[in-house]
Coordinates of C-alpha atoms and ligand atoms in Angstrom, one line a residue:
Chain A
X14 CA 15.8 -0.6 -19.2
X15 CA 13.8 1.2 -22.1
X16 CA 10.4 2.7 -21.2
X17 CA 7.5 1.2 -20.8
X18 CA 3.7 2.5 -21.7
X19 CA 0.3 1.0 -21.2
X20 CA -2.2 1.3 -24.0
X21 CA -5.3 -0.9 -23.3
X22 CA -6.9 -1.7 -19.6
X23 CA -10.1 -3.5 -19.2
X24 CA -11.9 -5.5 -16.5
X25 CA -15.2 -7.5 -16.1
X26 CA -17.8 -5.6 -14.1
X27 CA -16.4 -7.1 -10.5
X28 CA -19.1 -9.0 -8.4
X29 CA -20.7 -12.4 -8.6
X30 CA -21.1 -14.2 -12.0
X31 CA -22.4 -16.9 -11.7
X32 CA -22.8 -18.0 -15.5
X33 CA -19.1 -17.7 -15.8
X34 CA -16.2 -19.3 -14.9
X35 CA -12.4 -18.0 -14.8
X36 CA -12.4 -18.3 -18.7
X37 CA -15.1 -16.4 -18.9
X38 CA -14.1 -14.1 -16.6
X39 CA -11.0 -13.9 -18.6
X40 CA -12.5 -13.7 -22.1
X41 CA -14.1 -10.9 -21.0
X42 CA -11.9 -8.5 -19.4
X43 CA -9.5 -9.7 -22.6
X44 CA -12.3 -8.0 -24.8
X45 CA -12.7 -5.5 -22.5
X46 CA -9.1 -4.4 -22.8
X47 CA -8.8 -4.9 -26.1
X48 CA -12.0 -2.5 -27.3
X49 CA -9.9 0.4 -24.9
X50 CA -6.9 0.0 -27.6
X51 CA -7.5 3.1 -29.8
X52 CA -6.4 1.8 -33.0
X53 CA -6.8 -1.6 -32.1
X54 CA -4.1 -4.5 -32.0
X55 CA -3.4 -8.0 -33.0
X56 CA -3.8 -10.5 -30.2
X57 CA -1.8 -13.0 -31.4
X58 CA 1.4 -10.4 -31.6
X59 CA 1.5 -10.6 -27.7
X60 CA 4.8 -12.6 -26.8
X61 CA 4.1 -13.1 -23.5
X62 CA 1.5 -13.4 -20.8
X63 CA 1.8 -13.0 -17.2
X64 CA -1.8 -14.0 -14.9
X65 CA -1.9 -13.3 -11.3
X66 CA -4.2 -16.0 -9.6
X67 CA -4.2 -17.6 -6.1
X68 CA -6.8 -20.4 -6.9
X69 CA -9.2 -22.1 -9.0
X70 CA -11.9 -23.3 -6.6
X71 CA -10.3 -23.2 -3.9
X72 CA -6.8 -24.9 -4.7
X73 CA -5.1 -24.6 -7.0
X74 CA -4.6 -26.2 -10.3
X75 CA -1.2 -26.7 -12.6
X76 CA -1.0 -24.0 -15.8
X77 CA -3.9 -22.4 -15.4
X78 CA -2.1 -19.0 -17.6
X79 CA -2.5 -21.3 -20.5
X80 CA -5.8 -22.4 -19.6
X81 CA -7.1 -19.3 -20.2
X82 CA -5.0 -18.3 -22.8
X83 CA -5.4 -20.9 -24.8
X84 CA -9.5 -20.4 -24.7
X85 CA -9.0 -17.3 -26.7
X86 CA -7.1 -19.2 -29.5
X87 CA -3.5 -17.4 -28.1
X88 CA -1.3 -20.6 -28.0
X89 CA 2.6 -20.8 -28.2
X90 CA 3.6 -17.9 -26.5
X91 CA 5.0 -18.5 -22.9
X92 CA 2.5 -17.8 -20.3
X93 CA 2.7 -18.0 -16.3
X94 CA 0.6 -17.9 -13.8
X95 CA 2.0 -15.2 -11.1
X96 CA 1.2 -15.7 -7.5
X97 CA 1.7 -13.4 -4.4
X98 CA -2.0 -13.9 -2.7
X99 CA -3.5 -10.6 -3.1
X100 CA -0.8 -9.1 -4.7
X101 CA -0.8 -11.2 -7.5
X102 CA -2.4 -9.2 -10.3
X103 CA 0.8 -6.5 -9.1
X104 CA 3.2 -9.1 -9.3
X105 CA 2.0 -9.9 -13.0
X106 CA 2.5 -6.6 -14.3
X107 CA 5.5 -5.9 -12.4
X108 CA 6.7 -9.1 -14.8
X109 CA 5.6 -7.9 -17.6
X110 CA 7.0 -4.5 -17.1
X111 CA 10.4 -6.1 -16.6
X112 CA 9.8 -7.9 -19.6
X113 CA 9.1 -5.0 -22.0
X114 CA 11.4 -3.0 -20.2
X115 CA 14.4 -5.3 -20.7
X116 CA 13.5 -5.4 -24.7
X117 CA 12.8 -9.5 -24.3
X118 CA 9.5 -8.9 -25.4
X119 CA 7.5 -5.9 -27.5
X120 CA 3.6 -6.8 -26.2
X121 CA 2.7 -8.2 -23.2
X122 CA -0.4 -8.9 -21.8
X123 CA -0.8 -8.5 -17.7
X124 CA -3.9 -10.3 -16.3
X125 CA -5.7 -11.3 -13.0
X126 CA -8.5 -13.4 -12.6
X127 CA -10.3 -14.9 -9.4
X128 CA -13.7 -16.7 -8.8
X129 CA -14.7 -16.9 -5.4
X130 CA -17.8 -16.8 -5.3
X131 CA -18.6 -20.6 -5.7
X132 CA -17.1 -21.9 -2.8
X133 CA -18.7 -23.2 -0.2
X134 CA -18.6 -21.4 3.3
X135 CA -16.1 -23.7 4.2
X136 CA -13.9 -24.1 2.0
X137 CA -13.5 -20.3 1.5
X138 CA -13.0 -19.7 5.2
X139 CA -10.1 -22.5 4.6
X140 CA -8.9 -20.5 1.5
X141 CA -9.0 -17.4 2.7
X142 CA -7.0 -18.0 5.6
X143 CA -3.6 -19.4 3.8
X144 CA -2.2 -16.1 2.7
X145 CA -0.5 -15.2 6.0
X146 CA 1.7 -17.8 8.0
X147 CA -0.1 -21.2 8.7
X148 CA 2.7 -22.2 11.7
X149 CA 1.5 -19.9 14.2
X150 CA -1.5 -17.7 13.4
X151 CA -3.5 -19.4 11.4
X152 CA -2.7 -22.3 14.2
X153 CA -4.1 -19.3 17.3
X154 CA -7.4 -19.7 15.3
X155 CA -7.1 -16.7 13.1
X156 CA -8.6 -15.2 10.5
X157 CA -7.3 -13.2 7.2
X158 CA -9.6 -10.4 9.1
X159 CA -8.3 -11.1 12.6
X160 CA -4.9 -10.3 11.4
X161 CA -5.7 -6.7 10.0
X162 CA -7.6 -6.3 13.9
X163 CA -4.4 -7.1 15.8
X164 CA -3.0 -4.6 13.6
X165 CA -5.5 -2.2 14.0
X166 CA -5.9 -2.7 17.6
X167 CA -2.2 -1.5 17.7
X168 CA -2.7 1.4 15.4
X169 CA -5.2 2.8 17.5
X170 CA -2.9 2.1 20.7
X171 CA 0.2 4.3 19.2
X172 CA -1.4 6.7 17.3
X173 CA -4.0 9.3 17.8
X174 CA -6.5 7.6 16.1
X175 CA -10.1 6.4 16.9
X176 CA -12.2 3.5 15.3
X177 CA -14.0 6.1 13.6
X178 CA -11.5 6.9 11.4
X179 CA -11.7 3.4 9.9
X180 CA -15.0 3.6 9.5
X181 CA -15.0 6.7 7.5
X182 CA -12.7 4.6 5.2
X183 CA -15.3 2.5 4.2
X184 CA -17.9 5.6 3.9
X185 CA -15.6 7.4 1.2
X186 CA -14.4 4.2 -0.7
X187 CA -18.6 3.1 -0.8
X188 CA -19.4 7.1 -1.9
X189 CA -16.8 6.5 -4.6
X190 CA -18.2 2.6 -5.4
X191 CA -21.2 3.8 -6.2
X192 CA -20.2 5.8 -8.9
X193 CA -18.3 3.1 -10.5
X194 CA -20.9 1.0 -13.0
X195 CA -18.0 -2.5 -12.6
X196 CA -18.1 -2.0 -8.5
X197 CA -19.4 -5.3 -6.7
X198 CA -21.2 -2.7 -4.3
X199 CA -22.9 0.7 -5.8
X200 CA -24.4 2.1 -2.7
X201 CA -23.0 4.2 -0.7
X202 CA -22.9 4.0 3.7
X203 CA -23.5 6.2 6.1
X204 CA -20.6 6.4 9.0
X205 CA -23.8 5.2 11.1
X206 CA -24.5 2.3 9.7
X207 CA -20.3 1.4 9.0
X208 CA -19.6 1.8 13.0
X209 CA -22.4 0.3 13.6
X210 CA -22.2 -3.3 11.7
X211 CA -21.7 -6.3 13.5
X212 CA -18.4 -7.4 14.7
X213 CA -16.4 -10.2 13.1
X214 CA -12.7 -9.7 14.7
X215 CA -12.7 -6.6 17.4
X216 CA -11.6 -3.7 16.7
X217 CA -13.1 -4.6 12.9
X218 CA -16.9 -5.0 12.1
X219 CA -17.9 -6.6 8.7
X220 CA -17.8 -2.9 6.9
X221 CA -14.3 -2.7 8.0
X222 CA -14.1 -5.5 5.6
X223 CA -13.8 -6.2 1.5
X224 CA -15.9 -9.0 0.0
X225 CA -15.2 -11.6 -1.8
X226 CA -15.8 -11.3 -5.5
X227 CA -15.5 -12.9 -9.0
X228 CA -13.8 -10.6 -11.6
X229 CA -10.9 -10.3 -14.0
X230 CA -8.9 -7.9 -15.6
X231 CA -6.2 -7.2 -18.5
X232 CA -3.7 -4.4 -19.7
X233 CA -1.4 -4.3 -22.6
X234 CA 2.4 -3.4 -21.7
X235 CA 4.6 -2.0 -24.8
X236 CA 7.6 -0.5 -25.3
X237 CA 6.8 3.5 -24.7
X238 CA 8.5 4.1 -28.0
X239 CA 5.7 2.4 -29.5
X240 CA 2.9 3.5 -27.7
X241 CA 2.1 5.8 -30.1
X242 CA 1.2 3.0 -32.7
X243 CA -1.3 2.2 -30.8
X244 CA -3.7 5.2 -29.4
X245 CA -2.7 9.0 -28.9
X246 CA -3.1 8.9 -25.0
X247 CA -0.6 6.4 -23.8
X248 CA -0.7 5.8 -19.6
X249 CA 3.4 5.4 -19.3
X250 CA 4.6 3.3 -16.2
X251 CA 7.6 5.5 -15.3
X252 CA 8.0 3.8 -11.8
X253 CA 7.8 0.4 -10.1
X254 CA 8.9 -1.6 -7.5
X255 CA 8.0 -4.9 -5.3
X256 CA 8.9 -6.1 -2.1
X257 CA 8.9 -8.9 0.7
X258 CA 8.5 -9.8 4.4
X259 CA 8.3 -12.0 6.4
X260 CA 4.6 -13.7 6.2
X261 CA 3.3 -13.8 10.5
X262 CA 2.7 -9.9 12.1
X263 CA 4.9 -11.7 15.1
X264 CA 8.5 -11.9 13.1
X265 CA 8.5 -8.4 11.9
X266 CA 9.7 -5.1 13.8
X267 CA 6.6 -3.5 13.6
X268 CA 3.1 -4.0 12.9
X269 CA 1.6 -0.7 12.3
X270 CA 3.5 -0.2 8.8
X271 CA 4.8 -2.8 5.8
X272 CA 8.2 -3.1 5.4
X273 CA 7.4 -4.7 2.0
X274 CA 5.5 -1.7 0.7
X275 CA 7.9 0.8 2.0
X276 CA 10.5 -0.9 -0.2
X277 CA 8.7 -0.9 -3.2
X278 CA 7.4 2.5 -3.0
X279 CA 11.1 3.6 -2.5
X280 CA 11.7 1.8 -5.6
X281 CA 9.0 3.4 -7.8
X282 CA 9.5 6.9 -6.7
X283 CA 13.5 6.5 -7.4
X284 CA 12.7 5.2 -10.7
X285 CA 10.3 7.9 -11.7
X286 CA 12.1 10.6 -10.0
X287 CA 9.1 11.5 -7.8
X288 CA 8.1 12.1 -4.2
X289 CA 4.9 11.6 -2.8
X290 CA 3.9 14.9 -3.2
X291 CA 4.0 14.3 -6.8
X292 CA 1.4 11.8 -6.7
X293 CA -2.2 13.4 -7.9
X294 CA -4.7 10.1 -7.2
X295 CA -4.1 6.9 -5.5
X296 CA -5.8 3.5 -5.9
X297 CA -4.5 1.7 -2.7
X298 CA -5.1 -2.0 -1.1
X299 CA -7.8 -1.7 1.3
X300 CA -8.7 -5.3 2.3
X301 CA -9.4 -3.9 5.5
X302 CA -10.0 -0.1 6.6
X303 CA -6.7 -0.3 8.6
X304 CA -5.0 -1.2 5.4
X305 CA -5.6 1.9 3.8
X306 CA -4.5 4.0 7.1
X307 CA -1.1 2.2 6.6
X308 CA -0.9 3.1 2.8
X309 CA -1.1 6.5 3.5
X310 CA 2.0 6.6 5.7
X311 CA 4.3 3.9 3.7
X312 CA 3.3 5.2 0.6
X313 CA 4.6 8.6 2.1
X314 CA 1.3 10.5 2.2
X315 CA 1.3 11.4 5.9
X316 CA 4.3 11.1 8.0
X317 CA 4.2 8.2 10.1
X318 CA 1.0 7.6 12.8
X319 CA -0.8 10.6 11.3
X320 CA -2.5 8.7 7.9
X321 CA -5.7 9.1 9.9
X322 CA -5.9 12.9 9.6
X323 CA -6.4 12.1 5.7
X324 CA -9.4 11.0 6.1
X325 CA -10.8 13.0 8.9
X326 CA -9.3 15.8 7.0
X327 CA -11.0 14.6 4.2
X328 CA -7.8 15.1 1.8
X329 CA -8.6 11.4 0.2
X330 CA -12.1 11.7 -0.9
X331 CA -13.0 12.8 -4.8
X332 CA -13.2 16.2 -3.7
X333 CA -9.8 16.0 -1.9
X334 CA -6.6 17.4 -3.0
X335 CA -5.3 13.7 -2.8
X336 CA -8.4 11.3 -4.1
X337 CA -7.6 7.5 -3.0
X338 CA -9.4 4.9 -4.5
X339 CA -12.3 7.0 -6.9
X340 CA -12.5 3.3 -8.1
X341 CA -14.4 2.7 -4.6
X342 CA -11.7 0.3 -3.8
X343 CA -11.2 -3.2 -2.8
X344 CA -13.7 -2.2 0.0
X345 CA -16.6 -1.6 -2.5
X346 CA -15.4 -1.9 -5.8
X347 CA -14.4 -5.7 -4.7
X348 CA -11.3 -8.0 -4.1
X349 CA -11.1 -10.5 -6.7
X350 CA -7.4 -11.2 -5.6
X351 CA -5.2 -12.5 -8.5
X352 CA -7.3 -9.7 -10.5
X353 CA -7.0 -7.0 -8.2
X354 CA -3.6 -5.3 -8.9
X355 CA -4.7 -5.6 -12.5
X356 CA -7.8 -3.8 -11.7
X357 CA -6.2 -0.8 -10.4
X358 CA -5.1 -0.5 -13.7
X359 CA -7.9 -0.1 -15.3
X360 CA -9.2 2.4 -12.9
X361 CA -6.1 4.3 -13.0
X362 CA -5.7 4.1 -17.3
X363 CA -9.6 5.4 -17.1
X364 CA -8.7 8.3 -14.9
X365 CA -5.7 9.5 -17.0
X366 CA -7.3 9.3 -20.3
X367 CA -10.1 11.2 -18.7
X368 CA -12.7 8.5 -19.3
X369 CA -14.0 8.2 -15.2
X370 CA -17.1 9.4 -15.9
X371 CA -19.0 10.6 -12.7
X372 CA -16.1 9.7 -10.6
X373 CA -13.4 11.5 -12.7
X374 CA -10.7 13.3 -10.9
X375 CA -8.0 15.6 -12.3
X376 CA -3.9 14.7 -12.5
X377 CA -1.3 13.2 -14.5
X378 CA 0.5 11.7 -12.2
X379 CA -1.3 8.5 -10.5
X380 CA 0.1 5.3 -7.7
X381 CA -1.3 2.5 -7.8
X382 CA -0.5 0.0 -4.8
X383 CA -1.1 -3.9 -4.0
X384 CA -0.6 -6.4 -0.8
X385 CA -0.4 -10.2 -1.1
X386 CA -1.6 -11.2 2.7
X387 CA -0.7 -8.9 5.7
X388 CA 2.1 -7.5 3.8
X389 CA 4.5 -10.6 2.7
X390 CA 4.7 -9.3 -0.8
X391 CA 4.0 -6.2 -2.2
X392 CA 4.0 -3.5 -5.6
X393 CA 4.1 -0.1 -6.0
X394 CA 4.1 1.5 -9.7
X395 CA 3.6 5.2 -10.7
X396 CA 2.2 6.2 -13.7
X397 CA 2.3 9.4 -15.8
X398 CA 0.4 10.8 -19.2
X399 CA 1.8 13.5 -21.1
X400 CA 0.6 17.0 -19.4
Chain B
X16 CA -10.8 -28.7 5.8
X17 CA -7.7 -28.7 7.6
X18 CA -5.1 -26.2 7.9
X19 CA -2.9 -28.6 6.6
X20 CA 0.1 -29.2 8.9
X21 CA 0.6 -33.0 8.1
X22 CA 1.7 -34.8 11.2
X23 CA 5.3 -34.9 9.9
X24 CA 5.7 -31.2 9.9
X25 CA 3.7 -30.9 13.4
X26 CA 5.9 -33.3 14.8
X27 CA 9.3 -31.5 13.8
X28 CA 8.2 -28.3 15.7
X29 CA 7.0 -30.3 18.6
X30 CA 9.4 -28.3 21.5
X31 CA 8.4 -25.3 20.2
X32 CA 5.5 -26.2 20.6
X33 CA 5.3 -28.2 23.4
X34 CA 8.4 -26.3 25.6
X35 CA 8.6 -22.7 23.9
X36 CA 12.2 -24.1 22.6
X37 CA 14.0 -21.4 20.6
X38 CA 17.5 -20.5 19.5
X39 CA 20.2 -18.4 20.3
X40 CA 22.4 -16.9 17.9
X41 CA 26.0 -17.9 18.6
X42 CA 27.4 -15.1 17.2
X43 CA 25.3 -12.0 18.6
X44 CA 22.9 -13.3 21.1
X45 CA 20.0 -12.8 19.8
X46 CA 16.7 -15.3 20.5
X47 CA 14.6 -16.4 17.7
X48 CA 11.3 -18.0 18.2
X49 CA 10.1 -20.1 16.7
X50 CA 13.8 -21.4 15.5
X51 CA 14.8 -19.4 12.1
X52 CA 17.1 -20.4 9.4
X53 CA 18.8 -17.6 10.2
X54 CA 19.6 -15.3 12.8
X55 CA 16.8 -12.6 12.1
X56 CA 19.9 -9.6 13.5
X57 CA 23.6 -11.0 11.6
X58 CA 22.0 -14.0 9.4
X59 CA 24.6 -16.1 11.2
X60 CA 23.2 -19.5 10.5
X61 CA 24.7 -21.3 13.7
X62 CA 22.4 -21.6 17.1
X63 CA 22.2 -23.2 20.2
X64 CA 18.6 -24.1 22.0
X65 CA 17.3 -21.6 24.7
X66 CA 14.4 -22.7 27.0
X67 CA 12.2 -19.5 27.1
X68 CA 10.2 -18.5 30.4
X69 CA 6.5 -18.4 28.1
X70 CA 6.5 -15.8 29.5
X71 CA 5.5 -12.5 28.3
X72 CA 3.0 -9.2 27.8
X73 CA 0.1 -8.8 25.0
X74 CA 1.8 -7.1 22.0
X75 CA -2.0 -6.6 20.3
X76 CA -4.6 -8.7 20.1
X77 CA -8.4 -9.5 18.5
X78 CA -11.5 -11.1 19.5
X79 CA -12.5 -13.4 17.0
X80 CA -16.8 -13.9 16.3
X81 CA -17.6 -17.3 16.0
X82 CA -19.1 -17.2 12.8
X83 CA -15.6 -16.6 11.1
X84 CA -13.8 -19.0 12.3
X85 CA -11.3 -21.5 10.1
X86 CA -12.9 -24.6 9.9
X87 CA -10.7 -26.4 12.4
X88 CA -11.4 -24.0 14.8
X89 CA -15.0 -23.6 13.9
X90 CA -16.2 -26.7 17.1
X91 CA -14.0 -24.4 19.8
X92 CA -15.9 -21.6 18.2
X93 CA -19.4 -23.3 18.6
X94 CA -18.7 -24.8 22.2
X95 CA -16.9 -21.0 23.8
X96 CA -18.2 -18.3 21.3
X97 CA -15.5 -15.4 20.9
X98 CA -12.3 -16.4 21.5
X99 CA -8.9 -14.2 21.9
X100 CA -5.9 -14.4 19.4
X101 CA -2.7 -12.2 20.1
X102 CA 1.0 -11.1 19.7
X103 CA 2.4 -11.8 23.2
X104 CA 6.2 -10.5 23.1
X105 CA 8.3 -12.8 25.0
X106 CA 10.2 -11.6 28.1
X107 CA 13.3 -12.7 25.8
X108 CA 12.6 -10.7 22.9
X109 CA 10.5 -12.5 20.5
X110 CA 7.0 -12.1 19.6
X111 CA 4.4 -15.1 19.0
X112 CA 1.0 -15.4 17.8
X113 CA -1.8 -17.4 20.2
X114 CA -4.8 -18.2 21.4
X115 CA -5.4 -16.2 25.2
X116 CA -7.4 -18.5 27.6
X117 CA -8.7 -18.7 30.8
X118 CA -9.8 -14.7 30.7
X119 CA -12.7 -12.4 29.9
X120 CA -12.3 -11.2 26.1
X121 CA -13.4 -7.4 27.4
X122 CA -10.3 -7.7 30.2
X123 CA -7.1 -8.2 27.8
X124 CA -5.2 -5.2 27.5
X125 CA -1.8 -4.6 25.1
X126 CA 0.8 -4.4 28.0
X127 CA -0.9 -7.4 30.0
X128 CA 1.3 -9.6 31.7
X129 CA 0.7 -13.7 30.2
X130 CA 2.4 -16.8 30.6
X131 CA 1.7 -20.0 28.5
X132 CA 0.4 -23.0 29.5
X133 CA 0.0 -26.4 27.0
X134 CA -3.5 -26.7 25.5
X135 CA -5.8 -28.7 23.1
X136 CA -5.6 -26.5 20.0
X137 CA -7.4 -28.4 17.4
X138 CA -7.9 -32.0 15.6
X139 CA -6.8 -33.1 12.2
X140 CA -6.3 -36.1 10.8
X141 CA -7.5 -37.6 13.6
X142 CA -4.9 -36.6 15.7
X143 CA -5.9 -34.0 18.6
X144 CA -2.5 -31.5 18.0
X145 CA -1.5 -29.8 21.6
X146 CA 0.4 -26.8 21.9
X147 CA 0.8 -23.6 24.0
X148 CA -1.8 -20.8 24.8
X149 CA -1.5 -17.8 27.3
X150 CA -3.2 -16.6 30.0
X151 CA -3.1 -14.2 32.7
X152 CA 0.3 -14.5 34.2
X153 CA -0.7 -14.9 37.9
X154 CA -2.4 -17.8 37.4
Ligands
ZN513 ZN1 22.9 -13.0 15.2

């Protein structure tokens, strides 16, 4: 494998558009992206594309990677759409980092792009809730929310842990949000009003919860040998990794941890020769409060059962010796899913190259780390900048 | 908006569904429910059918608000209000994910002794789809 730099991340501001649809959406973060390339670069040199997307108004449509490709005048190279639920956008770069990295390709652009925001009540509850097994759970009634709450109900039975702590989640990923000019929600919460909101699947109340949101996002994956041709301050992706379970809570050995994330981060540290203790900033998956909590321990943060004392510690916050999420995560930065992973990205590319503004934290070394569903699919990658 | 488990496929998994069928490995022993392709311990690939008990404890569990609810299950929602969801671990091993019925949503406890019983879960296509819930296990 040769090495593998990022040298342009961009998103759309995340949130509800309603005067765009997914090419749009696309167009934009593709602009985006592009205008972060230092000295530029010429689209149609990318020879390959890789989209994460789970649907286009609520099912899902054949080729939509050329769809949107294709609007920007980029035809004949191969493009595929990637799809892992919420871990889609990871999945996509994950490809195109295997792509670079196995010298099959010199440019490759890794996307994301979701609209959500124009489906009816309905048909969002309906495609919301086909990410985790449709046999069993989603047949007991549940929700995508209701199966983060069985987990959570657990947590809080083995570990030490009170429902506080997940509340004070969603405090410090809203104090960070509203820093963040393309959050869906700048405003932060106090731990009042997030224990206090109404219930939607016990132990979780609705600020336990992400939104849904319309957004997209793009990097640019070269060989790390070539980085240089393109800006002075390449992000370098010196560790990845991916990894599967099975899709209902029920069939796997435990559900207070993801076996799926455990193997990629095992992955991505081996690969970058790094521990956790390495790692100087996090952006993590936290669809739901508990989520995070998780993160902590299989990402190696905090030995298993004690992620909580991270954030009553308050280690994780911007002021913390480990920040998580200064993006204000998928909690209040938002979840558009097939754009999320790609999103982290950008968040993670701003933060190296010093360009966070308000929310800027210090460290060269940065994890970024995304779930399709309740932990059937997963990616972990590390990322360095020369000290 | 269904969650789209076409009669065909509902049919196939009928005595799970309808007699908590599941399968034993015939190499190592070990019960799988619902029925694998392979045996989740060895990945032998060779089973015979077990009758389980449907009988169990509450692994975890959520109360669901109404207001959420997946369309299918959106009347049940309307008619009961919150409703119960769980992991009950089988006395043979496995764990499964159902509705509880028949108790007070503030009662359930993880450890709770449950035993199934064949309900109406929901209607599509139609075609009202039975299968199993649990409730308390003295009942
Ligand atoms: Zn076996």
């Amino acid at each position: 494998m040769r090495d593998v730099a990022i040298v342009g991340a961009g998103q759309t501001p995340y949130g509800d558009h309603p005067e765009a649809g997914i090419k749009e959406l696309f167009a934009s973060a593709f602009g985006a992206m592009a205008d972060s390339v230092d000295r530029g670069f010429d689209a149609t040199a990318l020879d390959a594309a890789y989209v994460g997307s789970l649907g286009v108004g609520g099912s899902q449509l054949g080729i939509t990677g050329a769809s949107l490709t294709s609007h920007l005048g980029l035809t004949g190279l191969p493009v595929q759409r990637v799809e892992n639920a919420c871990a889609s956008g990871g999945f996509a770069l994950l490809d195109a980092v295997h792509a670079v990295g196995s010298g099959a390709s010199d440019a490759v652009l890794a996307a994301g792009v979701e609209k959500m925001l124009d489906l009816s009540g309905d048909r969002s509850k309906y495609w919301l809730g086909v990410s985790g097994d449709t046999e069993y759970e989603r047949l007991a009634g549940m929700t995508f929310a209701g199966v983060y709450a069985i987990a959570a109900r657990r947590y809080l039975h083995e570990t030490d842990a009170e429902r506080e702590h997940l509340s004070r989640v969603a405090v410090k990923n809203h104090e960070n949000g509203a820093v963040n000019p393309k959050a869906q929600f700048q405003r932060e919460v106090s731990l009042e009003r997030a224990t206090g909101a109404p219930e939607i699947a016990a132990p979780l109340n609705l600020y336990d919860a992400c939104p849904t949101t319309d957004g997209a996002a793009c990097a640019l994956v070269v060989p790390a040998d070539e980085a240089r041709e393109y800006t002075d301050d390449p992000v370098y992706v010196t560790g990845f990794g991916g990894g599967s379970d099975h899709l209902a809570l029920h069939d796997r050995e435990t559900i207070t941890s993801l076996s799926a994330v455990r193997e990629a981060a095992e992955a991505a540290y081996d690969r970058a020769d790094k521990t956790p203790e390495d790692v100087d900033f996090a952006e993590v998956h936290d669809c739901f409060t508990i989520a995070e909590l998780l993160a902590y321990e299989d990402l190696g943060f905090a030995d298993r059962g004690e992620g909580w004392r991270l954030i009553a510690e308050g280690r994780t916050r911007r002021d913390g010796d480990l920040p998580v999420n200064t993006s204000g995560g998928l909690k209040a930065k938002g979840h558009p899913l097939g754009a999320t992973g790609i999103g982290q990205v950008v968040e993670v590319f701003d933060q190296l190259r010093g360009d966070a503004g308000d929310r800027q934290v210090d460290g060269d070394v940065a994890l970024s780390h995304n779930v399709g569903g309740s932990g059937g699919a997963a990616t972990v990658f590390i990322y360095e900048v020369d000290a | 908006m269904g969650a789209h488990i076409s009669i065909p496929m509902y049919e196939r998994t009928v005595g799970q569904r309808l007699a908590f069928e599941g399968e034993r490995c015939t190499d190592c022993g070990t019960v799988a429910f619902p029925p694998k392709g392979a045996c989740p311990d060895c990945r032998n690939d060779e089973f015979e059918t077990v009758d389980l008990s449907g009988t169990g404890t509450v692994y975890s569990h959520t109360v669901l608000s109404p207001g959420g609810a997946p369309p299918e299950f959106a009347g049940q929602a309307r008619a009961e209000g919150r409703y119960v969801a769980a992991i009950v671990e089988l006395d043979e091993g496995p764990r499964i994910t159902a509705q509880l019925t028949d108790i007070d949503p503030e009662t359930v406890e993880i450890g709770m002794p449950v035993s199934g019983r064949i309900r109406r879960i929901y209607e599509e296509e139609g075609v009202v789809r039975y299968g199993f819930k649990f409730g308390p296990a003295d009942d």
